Amino acid sequence: MTSQEIRQQFLDFFKSKEHLIVPSAPIVLKDDPTLMFSNSGMTQFKDYFLGYKEPKAPRIADTQKCLRVSGKHNDLDDVGRDTYHHTMFEMLGNWSFGDYFKKEAIDFAWELLTEVYKIPKENLYVTIFEGDASENLERDQAAYDFWKAHISEDRIINGNKKDNFWEMGESGPCGPCSEIHVDLRSEEEKAKTPGVQLINQDHPQVVEIWNLVFMQYNRKADGSLENLPAKHIDTGMGFERLCMALQGKKSNYDTDVFTPLIAKVEELSGKKYEGILENEKDIAIRVVVDHIRAVAFAIADG
Ligand code: SER
């Protein structure tokens, strides 16, 4: 499948589940003093979560251009040095505004990944929030129980506040989250080290692809949490990583999202891209193609 087909299938799937498809917001935010750039799919929907505005529909899906180069979500230092972080990336998201909650979000994600995209179930792992005593937050037993209907318990892993409690920034809507990780290693490598040991360990082929956030709190400026007026779903799937998984590649840069840009850099520079992780020339080429995309879209978005 081409990246365009992968994106379209995501939108078509959620349309079939009664979601309204909306466009990406601009990367450069115009009316939010707490953030300079859209760093996630939820920024354009913040006022819906907070109850300040009525959503256009209770269920929405989209693909959002995101930029993570500063502030709470900053991937800049990893770009090019690894093969799966970007300054700009696309986040595929489905949203429920006071409509469905954990069960449906988990069921939809599993159906899309395993039945539509046909990712082998044995390559998937999920994480759930283990709770945090300092914030008086309990372990997410409900998410655990909903996952148990799909996946064996040894593949459901507890995660801490850093990985499994999603926050937009210093303040704003937030909540526990459940991530889906995919293991893209060879059978030989899997036999040597079980994937479960590599979740959240920065392995380039055992990566998070989708984050399901169960929005139920607002972090106030004084750091305290208050309940939102209703419970919502915010999910974000890394489009470039999904393309890597579905196109059978080991690096986002080997997908058709990036190969045309790399070919152009090769043509202009007279250097050959070899896809080697620690090779300075290859790191530089990854940085150039990543940044040119980010800069082009950021300029176009004002
Ligand atoms: N807000 C979450 C994230 O950015 C899910 O969309 O990961």
PDB file of C-alpha atoms and ligand atoms in Angstrom:
ATOM      1  CA  MET A   1       0.000   0.000   0.000  1.00  0.00           C
ATOM      2  CA  THR A   2       1.196   3.514  -0.709  1.00  0.00           C
ATOM      3  CA  SER A   3       1.253   6.064   2.095  1.00  0.00           C
ATOM      4  CA  GLN A   4      -1.708   7.828   0.449  1.00  0.00           C
ATOM      5  CA  GLU A   5      -3.750   4.617   0.536  1.00  0.00           C
ATOM      6  CA  ILE A   6      -2.786   4.006   4.166  1.00  0.00           C
ATOM      7  CA  ARG A   7      -3.963   7.504   5.145  1.00  0.00           C
ATOM      8  CA  GLN A   8      -7.199   7.112   3.189  1.00  0.00           C
ATOM      9  CA  GLN A   9      -7.962   3.739   4.793  1.00  0.00           C
ATOM     10  CA  PHE A  10      -7.650   5.292   8.229  1.00  0.00           C
ATOM     11  CA  LEU A  11     -10.142   8.030   7.355  1.00  0.00           C
ATOM     12  CA  ASP A  12     -12.500   5.599   5.591  1.00  0.00           C
ATOM     13  CA  PHE A  13     -12.465   3.235   8.567  1.00  0.00           C
ATOM     14  CA  PHE A  14     -13.512   5.965  10.994  1.00  0.00           C
ATOM     15  CA  LYS A  15     -16.042   7.352   8.546  1.00  0.00           C
ATOM     16  CA  SER A  16     -17.624   3.886   8.567  1.00  0.00           C
ATOM     17  CA  LYS A  17     -17.766   4.224  12.377  1.00  0.00           C
ATOM     18  CA  GLU A  18     -19.765   7.451  12.074  1.00  0.00           C
ATOM     19  CA  HIS A  19     -16.903   9.921  12.469  1.00  0.00           C
ATOM     20  CA  LEU A  20     -16.954  13.275  10.692  1.00  0.00           C
ATOM     21  CA  ILE A  21     -13.704  13.757   8.729  1.00  0.00           C
ATOM     22  CA  VAL A  22     -12.174  17.223   9.220  1.00  0.00           C
ATOM     23  CA  PRO A  23      -9.014  18.873   7.840  1.00  0.00           C
ATOM     24  CA  SER A  24      -5.758  19.312   9.723  1.00  0.00           C
ATOM     25  CA  ALA A  25      -5.406  22.599  11.581  1.00  0.00           C
ATOM     26  CA  PRO A  26      -2.415  24.761  10.554  1.00  0.00           C
ATOM     27  CA  ILE A  27       0.923  23.789  12.147  1.00  0.00           C
ATOM     28  CA  VAL A  28       1.373  27.364  13.372  1.00  0.00           C
ATOM     29  CA  LEU A  29      -1.252  28.131  15.990  1.00  0.00           C
ATOM     30  CA  LYS A  30      -2.967  31.478  15.692  1.00  0.00           C
ATOM     31  CA  ASP A  31      -5.041  31.713  18.833  1.00  0.00           C
ATOM     32  CA  ASP A  32      -3.495  29.696  21.679  1.00  0.00           C
ATOM     33  CA  PRO A  33      -1.052  31.624  23.886  1.00  0.00           C
ATOM     34  CA  THR A  34       0.075  28.384  25.627  1.00  0.00           C
ATOM     35  CA  LEU A  35       1.554  26.824  22.474  1.00  0.00           C
ATOM     36  CA  MET A  36       3.410  28.072  19.423  1.00  0.00           C
ATOM     37  CA  PHE A  37       2.912  25.033  17.147  1.00  0.00           C
ATOM     38  CA  SER A  38       0.380  22.220  16.883  1.00  0.00           C
ATOM     39  CA  ASN A  39       2.296  19.511  18.750  1.00  0.00           C
ATOM     40  CA  SER A  40      -0.496  16.952  18.591  1.00  0.00           C
ATOM     41  CA  GLY A  41      -3.853  16.257  17.037  1.00  0.00           C
ATOM     42  CA  MET A  42      -5.767  17.478  20.053  1.00  0.00           C
ATOM     43  CA  THR A  43      -4.630  21.099  20.055  1.00  0.00           C
ATOM     44  CA  GLN A  44      -7.329  22.202  17.594  1.00  0.00           C
ATOM     45  CA  PHE A  45      -9.933  20.492  19.799  1.00  0.00           C
ATOM     46  CA  LYS A  46      -8.798  21.824  23.154  1.00  0.00           C
ATOM     47  CA  ASP A  47     -11.851  24.021  23.634  1.00  0.00           C
ATOM     48  CA  TYR A  48     -14.136  21.038  23.024  1.00  0.00           C
ATOM     49  CA  PHE A  49     -12.403  19.071  25.771  1.00  0.00           C
ATOM     50  CA  LEU A  50     -12.585  21.992  28.165  1.00  0.00           C
ATOM     51  CA  GLY A  51     -16.292  22.457  27.433  1.00  0.00           C
ATOM     52  CA  TYR A  52     -15.812  26.023  26.104  1.00  0.00           C
ATOM     53  CA  LYS A  53     -17.148  25.189  22.616  1.00  0.00           C
ATOM     54  CA  GLU A  54     -19.568  22.694  21.086  1.00  0.00           C
ATOM     55  CA  PRO A  55     -17.878  20.204  18.739  1.00  0.00           C
ATOM     56  CA  LYS A  56     -19.104  19.987  15.149  1.00  0.00           C
ATOM     57  CA  ALA A  57     -19.877  16.313  15.776  1.00  0.00           C
ATOM     58  CA  PRO A  58     -19.474  13.971  18.750  1.00  0.00           C
ATOM     59  CA  ARG A  59     -17.112  11.772  16.669  1.00  0.00           C
ATOM     60  CA  ILE A  60     -14.372  13.238  14.483  1.00  0.00           C
ATOM     61  CA  ALA A  61     -11.345  11.814  12.646  1.00  0.00           C
ATOM     62  CA  ASP A  62      -8.501  13.552  10.858  1.00  0.00           C
ATOM     63  CA  THR A  63      -4.822  13.637  10.126  1.00  0.00           C
ATOM     64  CA  GLN A  64      -2.985  16.491  11.831  1.00  0.00           C
ATOM     65  CA  LYS A  65       0.353  17.999  10.845  1.00  0.00           C
ATOM     66  CA  CYS A  66       2.356  18.235  14.084  1.00  0.00           C
ATOM     67  CA  LEU A  67       5.636  19.927  14.924  1.00  0.00           C
ATOM     68  CA  ARG A  68       7.644  18.800  17.973  1.00  0.00           C
ATOM     69  CA  VAL A  69      10.643  21.081  18.217  1.00  0.00           C
ATOM     70  CA  SER A  70      10.259  22.795  21.579  1.00  0.00           C
ATOM     71  CA  GLY A  71       8.413  22.757  24.880  1.00  0.00           C
ATOM     72  CA  LYS A  72       6.996  19.654  26.541  1.00  0.00           C
ATOM     73  CA  HIS A  73       7.008  17.550  23.375  1.00  0.00           C
ATOM     74  CA  ASN A  74      10.379  18.040  21.728  1.00  0.00           C
ATOM     75  CA  ASP A  75      11.885  15.366  19.461  1.00  0.00           C
ATOM     76  CA  LEU A  76      14.412  17.636  17.767  1.00  0.00           C
ATOM     77  CA  ASP A  77      17.537  16.012  19.204  1.00  0.00           C
ATOM     78  CA  ASP A  78      16.524  12.538  18.004  1.00  0.00           C
ATOM     79  CA  VAL A  79      15.769  13.547  14.436  1.00  0.00           C
ATOM     80  CA  GLY A  80      18.118  11.948  11.938  1.00  0.00           C
ATOM     81  CA  ARG A  81      20.096  10.216  14.705  1.00  0.00           C
ATOM     82  CA  ASP A  82      17.309   7.646  14.828  1.00  0.00           C
ATOM     83  CA  THR A  83      14.951   6.439  12.128  1.00  0.00           C
ATOM     84  CA  TYR A  84      11.528   7.110  13.659  1.00  0.00           C
ATOM     85  CA  HIS A  85      11.350  10.608  15.197  1.00  0.00           C
ATOM     86  CA  HIS A  86      10.570  13.720  13.183  1.00  0.00           C
ATOM     87  CA  THR A  87      10.263  17.437  13.651  1.00  0.00           C
ATOM     88  CA  MET A  88       7.066  17.408  11.579  1.00  0.00           C
ATOM     89  CA  PHE A  89       4.943  14.307  11.434  1.00  0.00           C
ATOM     90  CA  GLU A  90       1.362  13.438  10.652  1.00  0.00           C
ATOM     91  CA  MET A  91      -0.844  12.210  13.425  1.00  0.00           C
ATOM     92  CA  LEU A  92      -3.857  10.142  12.498  1.00  0.00           C
ATOM     93  CA  GLY A  93      -6.545  10.673  15.113  1.00  0.00           C
ATOM     94  CA  ASN A  94     -10.037   9.662  16.073  1.00  0.00           C
ATOM     95  CA  TRP A  95     -11.935  11.723  18.610  1.00  0.00           C
ATOM     96  CA  SER A  96     -14.893  11.269  20.840  1.00  0.00           C
ATOM     97  CA  PHE A  97     -16.280  14.342  22.558  1.00  0.00           C
ATOM     98  CA  GLY A  98     -18.333  13.042  25.441  1.00  0.00           C
ATOM     99  CA  ASP A  99     -19.462  10.120  23.257  1.00  0.00           C
ATOM    100  CA  TYR A 100     -17.645   6.739  23.350  1.00  0.00           C
ATOM    101  CA  PHE A 101     -14.831   6.113  25.820  1.00  0.00           C
ATOM    102  CA  LYS A 102     -12.214   3.444  26.587  1.00  0.00           C
ATOM    103  CA  LYS A 103     -13.924   0.295  25.329  1.00  0.00           C
ATOM    104  CA  GLU A 104     -14.824   1.579  21.865  1.00  0.00           C
ATOM    105  CA  ALA A 105     -11.478   3.374  21.449  1.00  0.00           C
ATOM    106  CA  ILE A 106      -9.649   0.121  22.193  1.00  0.00           C
ATOM    107  CA  ASP A 107     -11.989  -1.995  20.033  1.00  0.00           C
ATOM    108  CA  PHE A 108     -11.712   0.394  17.048  1.00  0.00           C
ATOM    109  CA  ALA A 109      -7.915   0.511  17.264  1.00  0.00           C
ATOM    110  CA  TRP A 110      -7.606  -3.258  17.413  1.00  0.00           C
ATOM    111  CA  GLU A 111     -10.023  -3.801  14.531  1.00  0.00           C
ATOM    112  CA  LEU A 112      -8.260  -1.281  12.297  1.00  0.00           C
ATOM    113  CA  LEU A 113      -4.756  -2.572  12.982  1.00  0.00           C
ATOM    114  CA  THR A 114      -5.453  -6.294  12.829  1.00  0.00           C
ATOM    115  CA  GLU A 115      -8.402  -6.621  10.430  1.00  0.00           C
ATOM    116  CA  VAL A 116      -8.027  -3.684   8.030  1.00  0.00           C
ATOM    117  CA  TYR A 117      -4.254  -3.176   8.042  1.00  0.00           C
ATOM    118  CA  LYS A 118      -3.691  -6.846   8.904  1.00  0.00           C
ATOM    119  CA  ILE A 119      -0.750  -6.329  11.242  1.00  0.00           C
ATOM    120  CA  PRO A 120      -0.036  -9.778  12.738  1.00  0.00           C
ATOM    121  CA  LYS A 121      -1.409  -9.862  16.286  1.00  0.00           C
ATOM    122  CA  GLU A 122       1.765 -11.505  17.571  1.00  0.00           C
ATOM    123  CA  ASN A 123       3.672  -8.323  16.643  1.00  0.00           C
ATOM    124  CA  LEU A 124       1.571  -6.069  18.868  1.00  0.00           C
ATOM    125  CA  TYR A 125       1.952  -5.052  22.519  1.00  0.00           C
ATOM    126  CA  VAL A 126      -0.022  -2.551  24.561  1.00  0.00           C
ATOM    127  CA  THR A 127       0.696  -0.488  27.652  1.00  0.00           C
ATOM    128  CA  ILE A 128      -1.642   0.860  30.293  1.00  0.00           C
ATOM    129  CA  PHE A 129      -1.186   3.475  33.042  1.00  0.00           C
ATOM    130  CA  GLU A 130       0.086   1.919  36.275  1.00  0.00           C
ATOM    131  CA  GLY A 131      -1.210   4.778  38.442  1.00  0.00           C
ATOM    132  CA  ASP A 132       0.651   7.423  40.404  1.00  0.00           C
ATOM    133  CA  ALA A 133       0.383   7.813  44.151  1.00  0.00           C
ATOM    134  CA  SER A 134       1.775  11.376  44.175  1.00  0.00           C
ATOM    135  CA  GLU A 135      -1.183  12.539  42.072  1.00  0.00           C
ATOM    136  CA  ASN A 136      -3.675  10.195  43.679  1.00  0.00           C
ATOM    137  CA  LEU A 137      -4.252   8.436  40.348  1.00  0.00           C
ATOM    138  CA  GLU A 138      -5.230   4.768  40.208  1.00  0.00           C
ATOM    139  CA  ARG A 139      -4.018   2.028  37.856  1.00  0.00           C
ATOM    140  CA  ASP A 140      -6.135   1.921  34.692  1.00  0.00           C
ATOM    141  CA  GLN A 141      -7.842  -1.389  35.355  1.00  0.00           C
ATOM    142  CA  ALA A 142     -10.671  -0.639  32.901  1.00  0.00           C
ATOM    143  CA  ALA A 143      -8.244  -0.291  29.965  1.00  0.00           C
ATOM    144  CA  TYR A 144      -6.502  -3.487  31.090  1.00  0.00           C
ATOM    145  CA  ASP A 145      -9.799  -5.372  31.109  1.00  0.00           C
ATOM    146  CA  PHE A 146     -10.850  -4.075  27.687  1.00  0.00           C
ATOM    147  CA  TRP A 147      -7.486  -5.064  26.193  1.00  0.00           C
ATOM    148  CA  LYS A 148      -7.779  -8.541  27.720  1.00  0.00           C
ATOM    149  CA  ALA A 149     -10.644  -9.242  25.300  1.00  0.00           C
ATOM    150  CA  HIS A 150      -8.174  -8.910  22.397  1.00  0.00           C
ATOM    151  CA  ILE A 151      -4.650  -9.683  23.541  1.00  0.00           C
ATOM    152  CA  SER A 152      -3.003 -12.080  25.989  1.00  0.00           C
ATOM    153  CA  GLU A 153      -2.181 -10.644  29.395  1.00  0.00           C
ATOM    154  CA  ASP A 154       1.585 -11.106  29.008  1.00  0.00           C
ATOM    155  CA  ARG A 155       1.393  -8.491  26.210  1.00  0.00           C
ATOM    156  CA  ILE A 156      -0.304  -5.840  28.367  1.00  0.00           C
ATOM    157  CA  ILE A 157       2.418  -3.877  30.100  1.00  0.00           C
ATOM    158  CA  ASN A 158       2.202  -1.348  32.935  1.00  0.00           C
ATOM    159  CA  GLY A 159       3.589   2.081  32.108  1.00  0.00           C
ATOM    160  CA  ASN A 160       4.478   5.028  34.336  1.00  0.00           C
ATOM    161  CA  LYS A 161       3.316   8.636  34.314  1.00  0.00           C
ATOM    162  CA  LYS A 162       6.028   9.660  31.842  1.00  0.00           C
ATOM    163  CA  ASP A 163       4.820   7.226  29.167  1.00  0.00           C
ATOM    164  CA  ASN A 164       1.190   6.622  30.074  1.00  0.00           C
ATOM    165  CA  PHE A 165      -0.258   9.900  31.246  1.00  0.00           C
ATOM    166  CA  TRP A 166      -0.575  12.291  28.351  1.00  0.00           C
ATOM    167  CA  GLU A 167      -0.434  16.049  28.780  1.00  0.00           C
ATOM    168  CA  MET A 168      -0.500  18.694  26.108  1.00  0.00           C
ATOM    169  CA  GLY A 169       1.849  21.081  27.879  1.00  0.00           C
ATOM    170  CA  GLU A 170       2.391  22.546  31.345  1.00  0.00           C
ATOM    171  CA  SER A 171      -1.345  23.072  31.551  1.00  0.00           C
ATOM    172  CA  GLY A 172      -4.389  21.879  29.622  1.00  0.00           C
ATOM    173  CA  PRO A 173      -6.475  18.751  29.037  1.00  0.00           C
ATOM    174  CA  CYS A 174      -4.823  15.441  29.967  1.00  0.00           C
ATOM    175  CA  GLY A 175      -5.465  11.897  31.057  1.00  0.00           C
ATOM    176  CA  PRO A 176      -4.164   8.351  31.321  1.00  0.00           C
ATOM    177  CA  CYS A 177      -3.252   6.721  28.036  1.00  0.00           C
ATOM    178  CA  SER A 178      -2.751   3.333  26.517  1.00  0.00           C
ATOM    179  CA  GLU A 179      -0.142   2.885  23.805  1.00  0.00           C
ATOM    180  CA  ILE A 180       0.105   0.294  21.069  1.00  0.00           C
ATOM    181  CA  HIS A 181       3.605  -0.845  20.119  1.00  0.00           C
ATOM    182  CA  VAL A 182       4.682  -2.901  17.123  1.00  0.00           C
ATOM    183  CA  ASP A 183       7.648  -5.252  16.870  1.00  0.00           C
ATOM    184  CA  LEU A 184       9.080  -5.148  13.334  1.00  0.00           C
ATOM    185  CA  ARG A 185      12.211  -7.249  13.962  1.00  0.00           C
ATOM    186  CA  SER A 186      13.107 -10.461  12.132  1.00  0.00           C
ATOM    187  CA  GLU A 187      11.982 -13.820  13.543  1.00  0.00           C
ATOM    188  CA  GLU A 188      15.596 -14.549  14.437  1.00  0.00           C
ATOM    189  CA  GLU A 189      15.897 -11.378  16.520  1.00  0.00           C
ATOM    190  CA  LYS A 190      12.532 -12.006  18.180  1.00  0.00           C
ATOM    191  CA  ALA A 191      13.687 -15.502  19.206  1.00  0.00           C
ATOM    192  CA  LYS A 192      16.759 -13.999  20.861  1.00  0.00           C
ATOM    193  CA  THR A 193      15.045 -11.170  22.768  1.00  0.00           C
ATOM    194  CA  PRO A 194      11.303 -11.202  23.415  1.00  0.00           C
ATOM    195  CA  GLY A 195       9.611  -8.006  22.246  1.00  0.00           C
ATOM    196  CA  VAL A 196       8.055  -7.449  25.650  1.00  0.00           C
ATOM    197  CA  GLN A 197      11.539  -6.581  26.988  1.00  0.00           C
ATOM    198  CA  LEU A 198      12.014  -3.873  24.366  1.00  0.00           C
ATOM    199  CA  ILE A 199       8.889  -1.792  24.851  1.00  0.00           C
ATOM    200  CA  ASN A 200       9.842   1.861  25.531  1.00  0.00           C
ATOM    201  CA  GLN A 201      13.550   0.954  25.308  1.00  0.00           C
ATOM    202  CA  ASP A 202      14.346   3.102  22.240  1.00  0.00           C
ATOM    203  CA  HIS A 203      14.697   0.094  19.929  1.00  0.00           C
ATOM    204  CA  PRO A 204      14.308   1.380  16.339  1.00  0.00           C
ATOM    205  CA  GLN A 205      12.116  -1.559  15.291  1.00  0.00           C
ATOM    206  CA  VAL A 206      10.045  -1.927  18.450  1.00  0.00           C
ATOM    207  CA  VAL A 207       8.139   1.337  18.421  1.00  0.00           C
ATOM    208  CA  GLU A 208       4.983   2.942  19.660  1.00  0.00           C
ATOM    209  CA  ILE A 209       2.583   3.465  16.772  1.00  0.00           C
ATOM    210  CA  TRP A 210      -0.627   4.628  18.410  1.00  0.00           C
ATOM    211  CA  ASN A 211      -1.523   6.426  21.602  1.00  0.00           C
ATOM    212  CA  LEU A 212      -5.071   6.267  22.943  1.00  0.00           C
ATOM    213  CA  VAL A 213      -5.658   9.030  25.470  1.00  0.00           C
ATOM    214  CA  PHE A 214      -8.559   8.902  27.873  1.00  0.00           C
ATOM    215  CA  MET A 215      -9.089  12.617  28.439  1.00  0.00           C
ATOM    216  CA  GLN A 216     -10.668  13.270  31.776  1.00  0.00           C
ATOM    217  CA  TYR A 217      -8.620  15.963  33.566  1.00  0.00           C
ATOM    218  CA  ASN A 218      -7.502  19.520  33.090  1.00  0.00           C
ATOM    219  CA  ARG A 219      -4.054  20.398  34.464  1.00  0.00           C
ATOM    220  CA  LYS A 220      -4.393  23.879  35.919  1.00  0.00           C
ATOM    221  CA  ALA A 221      -1.662  26.505  35.969  1.00  0.00           C
ATOM    222  CA  ASP A 222      -0.953  25.708  39.654  1.00  0.00           C
ATOM    223  CA  GLY A 223      -0.233  22.065  38.696  1.00  0.00           C
ATOM    224  CA  SER A 224      -3.382  20.575  40.192  1.00  0.00           C
ATOM    225  CA  LEU A 225      -5.779  18.324  38.286  1.00  0.00           C
ATOM    226  CA  GLU A 226      -9.485  19.002  37.981  1.00  0.00           C
ATOM    227  CA  ASN A 227     -12.077  16.801  36.298  1.00  0.00           C
ATOM    228  CA  LEU A 228     -13.197  17.851  32.822  1.00  0.00           C
ATOM    229  CA  PRO A 229     -16.949  18.409  32.426  1.00  0.00           C
ATOM    230  CA  ALA A 230     -17.134  15.175  30.323  1.00  0.00           C
ATOM    231  CA  LYS A 231     -14.874  12.266  29.317  1.00  0.00           C
ATOM    232  CA  HIS A 232     -13.343  12.206  25.848  1.00  0.00           C
ATOM    233  CA  ILE A 233     -11.140  10.175  23.531  1.00  0.00           C
ATOM    234  CA  ASP A 234      -8.045  11.583  21.837  1.00  0.00           C
ATOM    235  CA  THR A 235      -6.001   9.149  19.792  1.00  0.00           C
ATOM    236  CA  GLY A 236      -2.862   9.768  17.797  1.00  0.00           C
ATOM    237  CA  MET A 237      -1.207   7.317  15.439  1.00  0.00           C
ATOM    238  CA  GLY A 238       2.175   8.113  13.935  1.00  0.00           C
ATOM    239  CA  PHE A 239       1.493   8.023  10.204  1.00  0.00           C
ATOM    240  CA  GLU A 240       5.129   7.642   9.128  1.00  0.00           C
ATOM    241  CA  ARG A 241       5.656   4.766  11.595  1.00  0.00           C
ATOM    242  CA  LEU A 242       2.469   3.081  10.441  1.00  0.00           C
ATOM    243  CA  CYS A 243       3.764   3.321   6.857  1.00  0.00           C
ATOM    244  CA  MET A 244       7.026   1.710   7.995  1.00  0.00           C
ATOM    245  CA  ALA A 245       5.084  -1.176   9.572  1.00  0.00           C
ATOM    246  CA  LEU A 246       2.739  -1.704   6.610  1.00  0.00           C
ATOM    247  CA  GLN A 247       5.365  -1.297   3.898  1.00  0.00           C
ATOM    248  CA  GLY A 248       7.652  -3.849   5.563  1.00  0.00           C
ATOM    249  CA  LYS A 249      10.444  -1.320   6.186  1.00  0.00           C
ATOM    250  CA  LYS A 250      12.854  -0.910   9.094  1.00  0.00           C
ATOM    251  CA  SER A 251      12.993   2.881   8.990  1.00  0.00           C
ATOM    252  CA  ASN A 252      10.459   5.654   8.374  1.00  0.00           C
ATOM    253  CA  TYR A 253      12.924   7.048   5.824  1.00  0.00           C
ATOM    254  CA  ASP A 254      12.597   3.902   3.682  1.00  0.00           C
ATOM    255  CA  THR A 255       8.851   4.489   3.143  1.00  0.00           C
ATOM    256  CA  ASP A 256       7.426   6.365   0.163  1.00  0.00           C
ATOM    257  CA  VAL A 257       6.828   9.354   2.455  1.00  0.00           C
ATOM    258  CA  PHE A 258      10.573  10.053   2.346  1.00  0.00           C
ATOM    259  CA  THR A 259      12.166   8.139  -0.545  1.00  0.00           C
ATOM    260  CA  PRO A 260      11.316  10.772  -3.211  1.00  0.00           C
ATOM    261  CA  LEU A 261      12.882  13.494  -1.023  1.00  0.00           C
ATOM    262  CA  ILE A 262      15.973  11.368  -0.406  1.00  0.00           C
ATOM    263  CA  ALA A 263      16.317  10.726  -4.142  1.00  0.00           C
ATOM    264  CA  LYS A 264      16.266  14.482  -4.740  1.00  0.00           C
ATOM    265  CA  VAL A 265      18.907  15.129  -2.066  1.00  0.00           C
ATOM    266  CA  GLU A 266      21.063  12.397  -3.638  1.00  0.00           C
ATOM    267  CA  GLU A 267      20.672  14.045  -7.019  1.00  0.00           C
ATOM    268  CA  LEU A 268      21.534  17.527  -5.721  1.00  0.00           C
ATOM    269  CA  SER A 269      24.407  16.459  -3.449  1.00  0.00           C
ATOM    270  CA  GLY A 270      25.942  13.642  -5.475  1.00  0.00           C
ATOM    271  CA  LYS A 271      25.952  11.519  -2.265  1.00  0.00           C
ATOM    272  CA  LYS A 272      24.325   8.121  -1.923  1.00  0.00           C
ATOM    273  CA  TYR A 273      21.967   7.434   1.007  1.00  0.00           C
ATOM    274  CA  GLU A 274      22.823   4.051   2.524  1.00  0.00           C
ATOM    275  CA  GLY A 275      20.392   4.073   5.438  1.00  0.00           C
ATOM    276  CA  ILE A 276      23.075   3.387   8.044  1.00  0.00           C
ATOM    277  CA  LEU A 277      22.082   4.408  11.580  1.00  0.00           C
ATOM    278  CA  GLU A 278      25.362   5.903  12.804  1.00  0.00           C
ATOM    279  CA  ASN A 279      26.774   7.126   9.510  1.00  0.00           C
ATOM    280  CA  GLU A 280      27.203  10.929   9.613  1.00  0.00           C
ATOM    281  CA  LYS A 281      26.281  11.392   5.937  1.00  0.00           C
ATOM    282  CA  ASP A 282      23.119   9.311   6.340  1.00  0.00           C
ATOM    283  CA  ILE A 283      22.191  11.185   9.526  1.00  0.00           C
ATOM    284  CA  ALA A 284      22.663  14.445   7.636  1.00  0.00           C
ATOM    285  CA  ILE A 285      20.467  13.285   4.753  1.00  0.00           C
ATOM    286  CA  ARG A 286      17.734  12.221   7.181  1.00  0.00           C
ATOM    287  CA  VAL A 287      17.932  15.622   8.894  1.00  0.00           C
ATOM    288  CA  VAL A 288      17.705  17.467   5.577  1.00  0.00           C
ATOM    289  CA  VAL A 289      14.643  15.567   4.327  1.00  0.00           C
ATOM    290  CA  ASP A 290      12.936  15.775   7.704  1.00  0.00           C
ATOM    291  CA  HIS A 291      13.566  19.505   8.088  1.00  0.00           C
ATOM    292  CA  ILE A 292      12.692  20.472   4.526  1.00  0.00           C
ATOM    293  CA  ARG A 293       9.263  18.916   4.974  1.00  0.00           C
ATOM    294  CA  ALA A 294       8.755  20.680   8.339  1.00  0.00           C
ATOM    295  CA  VAL A 295       9.897  24.038   7.015  1.00  0.00           C
ATOM    296  CA  ALA A 296       7.801  23.780   3.830  1.00  0.00           C
ATOM    297  CA  PHE A 297       4.625  23.018   5.740  1.00  0.00           C
ATOM    298  CA  ALA A 298       5.314  25.549   8.508  1.00  0.00           C
ATOM    299  CA  ILE A 299       5.815  28.321   5.945  1.00  0.00           C
ATOM    300  CA  ALA A 300       2.704  27.253   4.001  1.00  0.00           C
ATOM    301  CA  ASP A 301       0.728  27.289   7.266  1.00  0.00           C
ATOM    302  CA  GLY A 302       1.834  30.799   8.132  1.00  0.00           C
TER     303      GLY A 302
HETATM  304  N1  SER B   1      -2.502  13.512  22.316  1.00  0.00           N
HETATM  305  C1  SER B   1      -1.884  12.235  22.152  1.00  0.00           C
HETATM  306  C2  SER B   1      -0.510  12.305  21.580  1.00  0.00           C
HETATM  307  O1  SER B   1      -0.160  13.321  21.046  1.00  0.00           O
HETATM  308  C3  SER B   1      -2.730  11.312  21.311  1.00  0.00           C
HETATM  309  O2  SER B   1      -3.214  11.961  20.183  1.00  0.00           O
HETATM  310  O3  SER B   1       0.212  11.355  21.654  1.00  0.00           O
END
